[in-house]
């Protein structure tokens, strides 16, 4: 078996919050507990969402928590560059391979048209594409996207959650937009394969996109890693943790006077690694993280915990 190589692949779209930090901690612990390498990669292809300065800020927040990486934008490494916007020629080459092999077809449908014609709603991921352009672009005068023809979404066994349900990820999906932008699905596959990642650890919100990525690995003749999806951190209302839930970014919590050991201890408690109220450094958790797959239900923040998550007087 190849030596473990893990990665954390955030998008520099803002400050990292407790949910992102939890995923980063799990990814880091999986790598360190396996004696493997840990890679930081910035996924900045979605240009309008990229926030200037966010890349440096997220590295600083991760380091403040006690996490480190062997390869990444600031430290380099043998698979550099580690920033997606500097790797676009690789994604274009993969797109050409997919096209030459007949896996993708030009699609000129607009989002609105798809929503109108699609019959079944599709797991919150937008409507299932009905295959309109498979026989040829219906509006050849428009610029075309490239869509992957996915007849049978591959199934997989998540390291934490077990087998994926049948039909997950079904539907032809976009790998390059009509404006020339390349999709996350394509970029993440090209990069994880090129960087020899053996296990992908990421948030549960990306569980549904794994079959599409596995289809790309197959179509490109690339070896797929295993996948571990980490349950999300939810706000008190049960929705995915967000700014509106209060001071949940690592930076804000730091500004409020919290120590990294409190935050890491709180995260580790949520992962079942330590008792409540224990302070911890990431390094102190490595031995306990051996063979832990970090599955389980999402972690919900209690309303009070949001203001005073670590027992200090955070109320103003
Ligand atoms: N860049 C993605 C995000 O920040 C994560 C992608 C991945 O880990 O596969 O949500």
XYZ file of C-alpha atoms and ligand atoms in Angstrom:
326
model
C 0.000 0.000 0.000
C 1.229 3.530 -0.742
C 2.138 5.600 2.302
C -0.709 7.757 3.589
C -1.025 11.181 2.029
C -3.797 13.403 3.285
C -4.852 16.908 2.490
C -6.979 19.830 3.558
C -8.334 21.795 0.624
C -10.152 24.936 1.753
C -11.499 27.657 -0.493
C -10.164 31.086 0.507
C -13.619 32.646 0.721
C -13.478 33.997 4.282
C -12.233 33.204 7.777
C -12.348 29.572 8.833
C -14.984 28.711 11.418
C -15.328 25.918 13.936
C -16.776 23.522 11.337
C -13.918 24.014 8.907
C -11.419 23.790 11.753
C -12.994 20.499 12.831
C -12.532 19.065 9.325
C -8.953 20.354 9.203
C -8.208 18.782 12.595
C -9.607 15.415 11.505
C -7.677 15.524 8.221
C -4.486 16.432 10.072
C -4.999 13.726 12.740
C -5.669 11.036 10.117
C -2.405 11.933 8.381
C -0.317 12.235 11.541
C -1.773 9.099 13.147
C -0.793 7.183 9.999
C 2.688 8.687 9.975
C 1.784 10.173 6.605
C 2.208 13.461 4.794
C -0.254 16.330 5.051
C -0.879 18.733 2.190
C -2.593 22.131 2.213
C -4.142 23.091 -1.110
C -6.044 26.277 -1.837
C -9.126 25.849 -3.984
C -9.596 29.294 -5.442
C -11.182 28.516 -8.826
C -14.474 30.149 -7.922
C -12.979 33.613 -8.441
C -15.999 35.754 -7.504
C -16.134 34.079 -4.088
C -12.420 34.454 -3.333
C -11.732 37.057 -0.640
C -8.398 38.911 -0.883
C -6.198 38.061 2.082
C -8.264 35.008 3.031
C -5.557 32.542 1.985
C -2.970 34.061 4.326
C -5.561 34.408 7.080
C -6.602 30.796 6.922
C -3.012 29.564 7.061
C -2.462 31.788 10.093
C -5.612 30.480 11.806
C -4.619 26.852 11.162
C -1.110 27.415 12.501
C -2.480 29.207 15.538
C -4.541 26.088 16.276
C -1.346 24.025 16.131
C -1.771 22.423 12.710
C 1.062 22.186 10.210
C 1.569 20.806 6.723
C 4.450 19.241 4.834
C 3.471 20.653 1.457
C 1.459 23.728 0.630
C 1.398 27.172 -0.969
C 3.731 28.711 1.605
C 6.108 25.758 2.058
C 6.220 24.318 -1.470
C 6.647 20.635 -2.185
C 7.213 18.205 -5.009
C 3.704 18.617 -6.447
C 3.695 22.429 -6.456
C 1.907 24.681 -7.162
C -0.628 24.114 -4.384
C -3.026 26.844 -5.500
C -5.677 25.806 -8.021
C -5.690 29.038 -10.021
C -2.050 28.253 -10.866
C -2.910 24.772 -12.127
C -5.587 25.456 -14.731
C -3.583 24.077 -17.671
C -3.693 20.669 -15.957
C -7.491 20.797 -15.716
C -7.750 21.867 -19.359
C -5.580 18.920 -20.404
C -7.868 16.581 -18.436
C -10.905 18.143 -20.102
C -9.368 17.487 -23.516
C -8.741 13.861 -22.546
C -12.364 13.489 -21.469
C -13.499 15.044 -24.731
C -11.211 12.865 -26.859
C -12.483 9.776 -25.071
C -16.111 10.759 -25.608
C -17.009 11.208 -21.926
C -18.185 14.808 -22.203
C -20.488 16.622 -24.596
C -21.194 20.285 -25.263
C -24.319 21.531 -23.521
C -26.055 24.821 -24.233
C -28.942 24.562 -21.770
C -29.335 27.431 -19.332
C -29.955 26.792 -15.659
C -33.467 28.153 -16.029
C -34.260 25.832 -18.917
C -33.001 22.830 -16.978
C -35.098 23.785 -13.964
C -38.163 24.062 -16.204
C -37.761 20.727 -17.975
C -36.285 18.605 -15.216
C -38.911 16.391 -13.683
C -37.640 15.163 -10.328
C -35.989 17.432 -7.778
C -32.490 16.204 -7.082
C -31.366 15.989 -3.447
C -31.026 19.749 -3.045
C -28.146 19.723 -5.534
C -30.267 21.315 -8.260
C -32.464 19.526 -10.754
C -31.320 16.308 -12.404
C -30.143 17.140 -15.905
C -32.501 15.416 -18.354
C -29.825 14.818 -20.997
C -31.255 17.331 -23.474
C -27.954 18.071 -25.261
C -26.633 14.500 -25.311
C -27.633 14.150 -28.961
C -26.033 17.506 -29.840
C -26.276 21.074 -28.519
C -29.854 22.297 -28.828
C -28.826 25.973 -29.097
C -25.601 25.890 -31.153
C -25.499 29.700 -31.294
C -24.744 29.849 -27.569
C -21.346 29.182 -25.965
C -21.349 25.606 -24.679
C -20.497 24.093 -21.333
C -19.042 20.578 -21.187
C -21.106 17.998 -19.404
C -19.960 14.540 -18.318
C -22.246 11.721 -19.479
C -22.846 9.727 -16.307
C -24.900 6.631 -16.974
C -24.349 4.862 -13.697
C -22.960 6.825 -10.718
C -20.223 4.742 -9.041
C -20.916 3.666 -5.481
C -18.285 3.797 -2.760
C -17.689 2.898 0.858
C -16.983 5.953 2.964
C -14.354 5.315 5.639
C -16.676 6.740 8.301
C -20.196 6.518 6.961
C -20.058 3.186 5.149
C -21.627 2.373 1.739
C -23.100 5.212 -0.315
C -26.777 4.853 -1.232
C -27.705 3.741 -4.759
C -28.362 6.569 -7.189
C -26.320 9.113 -5.219
C -24.746 11.676 -7.559
C -26.828 10.613 -10.581
C -27.128 12.914 -13.577
C -24.817 14.363 -16.222
C -22.749 17.083 -14.534
C -20.819 20.120 -15.743
C -17.020 19.873 -15.863
C -16.415 23.162 -17.684
C -18.794 26.106 -17.759
C -19.849 27.978 -20.883
C -17.689 30.947 -19.773
C -14.634 28.642 -19.818
C -14.462 28.221 -16.029
C -13.477 24.739 -14.875
C -15.523 22.918 -12.297
C -14.512 22.018 -8.784
C -15.312 18.374 -9.612
C -12.700 18.207 -12.327
C -10.033 20.230 -10.512
C -10.295 18.296 -7.262
C -9.872 14.962 -9.061
C -6.922 16.130 -11.158
C -5.217 17.578 -8.071
C -5.846 14.757 -5.622
C -4.527 12.291 -8.207
C -1.511 14.445 -9.137
C -0.659 15.019 -5.461
C -0.940 11.234 -4.784
C -3.554 11.740 -2.090
C -4.524 8.376 -0.597
C -7.421 9.548 1.575
C -9.666 12.571 1.072
C -11.000 13.973 4.337
C -13.606 16.714 3.946
C -16.979 17.955 5.136
C -20.103 15.889 4.792
C -21.587 18.467 2.417
C -19.396 16.969 -0.335
C -20.490 13.358 0.227
C -22.982 13.628 -2.668
C -20.348 14.791 -5.137
C -18.077 11.785 -4.556
C -19.740 9.507 -7.174
C -19.193 12.180 -9.824
C -15.551 12.451 -8.829
C -15.158 8.669 -8.897
C -16.600 8.661 -12.415
C -13.919 11.187 -13.397
C -11.144 9.069 -11.852
C -12.336 6.119 -13.944
C -12.716 8.101 -17.139
C -9.214 9.559 -16.740
C -7.646 6.217 -15.731
C -6.573 7.625 -12.392
C -6.349 5.754 -9.127
C -9.019 6.990 -6.711
C -8.275 7.703 -3.047
C -10.550 6.591 -0.223
C -13.012 9.130 1.198
C -13.846 10.142 4.734
C -16.637 12.680 5.134
C -16.686 14.457 8.462
C -20.070 15.330 9.992
C -20.734 19.064 9.859
C -21.006 21.461 12.758
C -24.521 22.894 12.885
C -25.838 26.044 14.497
C -28.433 25.866 17.284
C -31.186 26.032 14.635
C -29.899 22.853 12.978
C -28.637 24.693 9.888
C -25.047 24.501 8.745
C -22.816 26.729 10.867
C -22.568 30.226 9.389
C -21.726 33.799 10.280
C -25.285 34.548 11.329
C -24.830 32.126 14.229
C -22.495 34.580 15.952
C -18.805 34.492 16.745
C -17.896 31.165 15.242
C -14.759 31.986 13.281
C -11.440 30.978 14.768
C -10.273 34.562 14.389
C -13.213 36.019 16.336
C -12.853 33.441 19.084
C -9.160 34.274 19.316
C -9.992 37.981 19.529
C -12.347 37.196 22.386
C -9.427 35.767 24.300
C -9.865 32.055 23.743
C -6.698 29.980 23.700
C -6.007 27.485 20.900
C -5.910 24.680 23.482
C -9.510 25.484 24.498
C -10.739 25.424 20.916
C -8.840 22.262 20.014
C -10.047 20.633 23.252
C -13.634 21.575 22.420
C -13.284 20.196 18.891
C -11.613 17.038 20.207
C -14.439 16.551 22.701
C -16.936 16.812 19.836
C -14.957 14.097 18.069
C -15.085 11.830 21.110
C -11.356 12.062 21.791
C -11.301 13.843 25.181
C -13.631 14.689 28.056
C -15.564 17.953 28.067
C -13.541 20.933 29.258
C -10.176 19.333 28.470
C -7.548 21.519 26.847
C -5.557 19.881 24.088
C -3.019 20.494 21.368
C -3.419 18.681 18.049
C -0.119 16.867 18.683
C -1.388 15.545 22.035
C -4.332 13.884 20.240
C -2.382 11.918 17.645
C -1.967 8.739 19.718
C -5.694 8.737 20.582
C -6.671 9.257 16.947
C -5.210 5.943 15.734
C -7.852 4.066 13.748
C -10.609 6.517 14.688
C -12.873 7.196 11.701
C -14.736 10.173 13.181
C -18.172 9.151 11.956
C -21.312 9.955 13.900
C -24.003 12.583 13.876
C -23.402 16.259 13.116
C -22.242 18.314 16.068
C -24.768 20.928 17.091
C -23.697 24.041 18.941
C -25.919 24.873 21.891
C -27.172 28.485 21.933
C -25.145 29.385 25.028
C -22.118 27.554 23.789
C -22.023 29.963 20.894
C -21.396 32.891 23.143
C -19.315 31.072 25.732
C -18.284 27.835 24.084
C -15.413 27.237 26.402
C -16.803 28.290 29.725
C -15.397 31.832 29.820
C -17.617 34.892 30.172
C -18.243 35.694 26.545
C -21.581 37.487 27.070
C -21.389 41.190 26.445
N -12.659 23.444 -1.460
C -13.765 22.737 -0.902
C -14.394 23.566 0.208
O -13.738 24.410 0.772
C -13.373 21.394 -0.327
C -13.066 20.432 -1.387
C -12.619 19.073 -0.937
O -12.132 18.931 0.188
O -12.739 18.156 -1.737
O -15.551 23.358 0.504
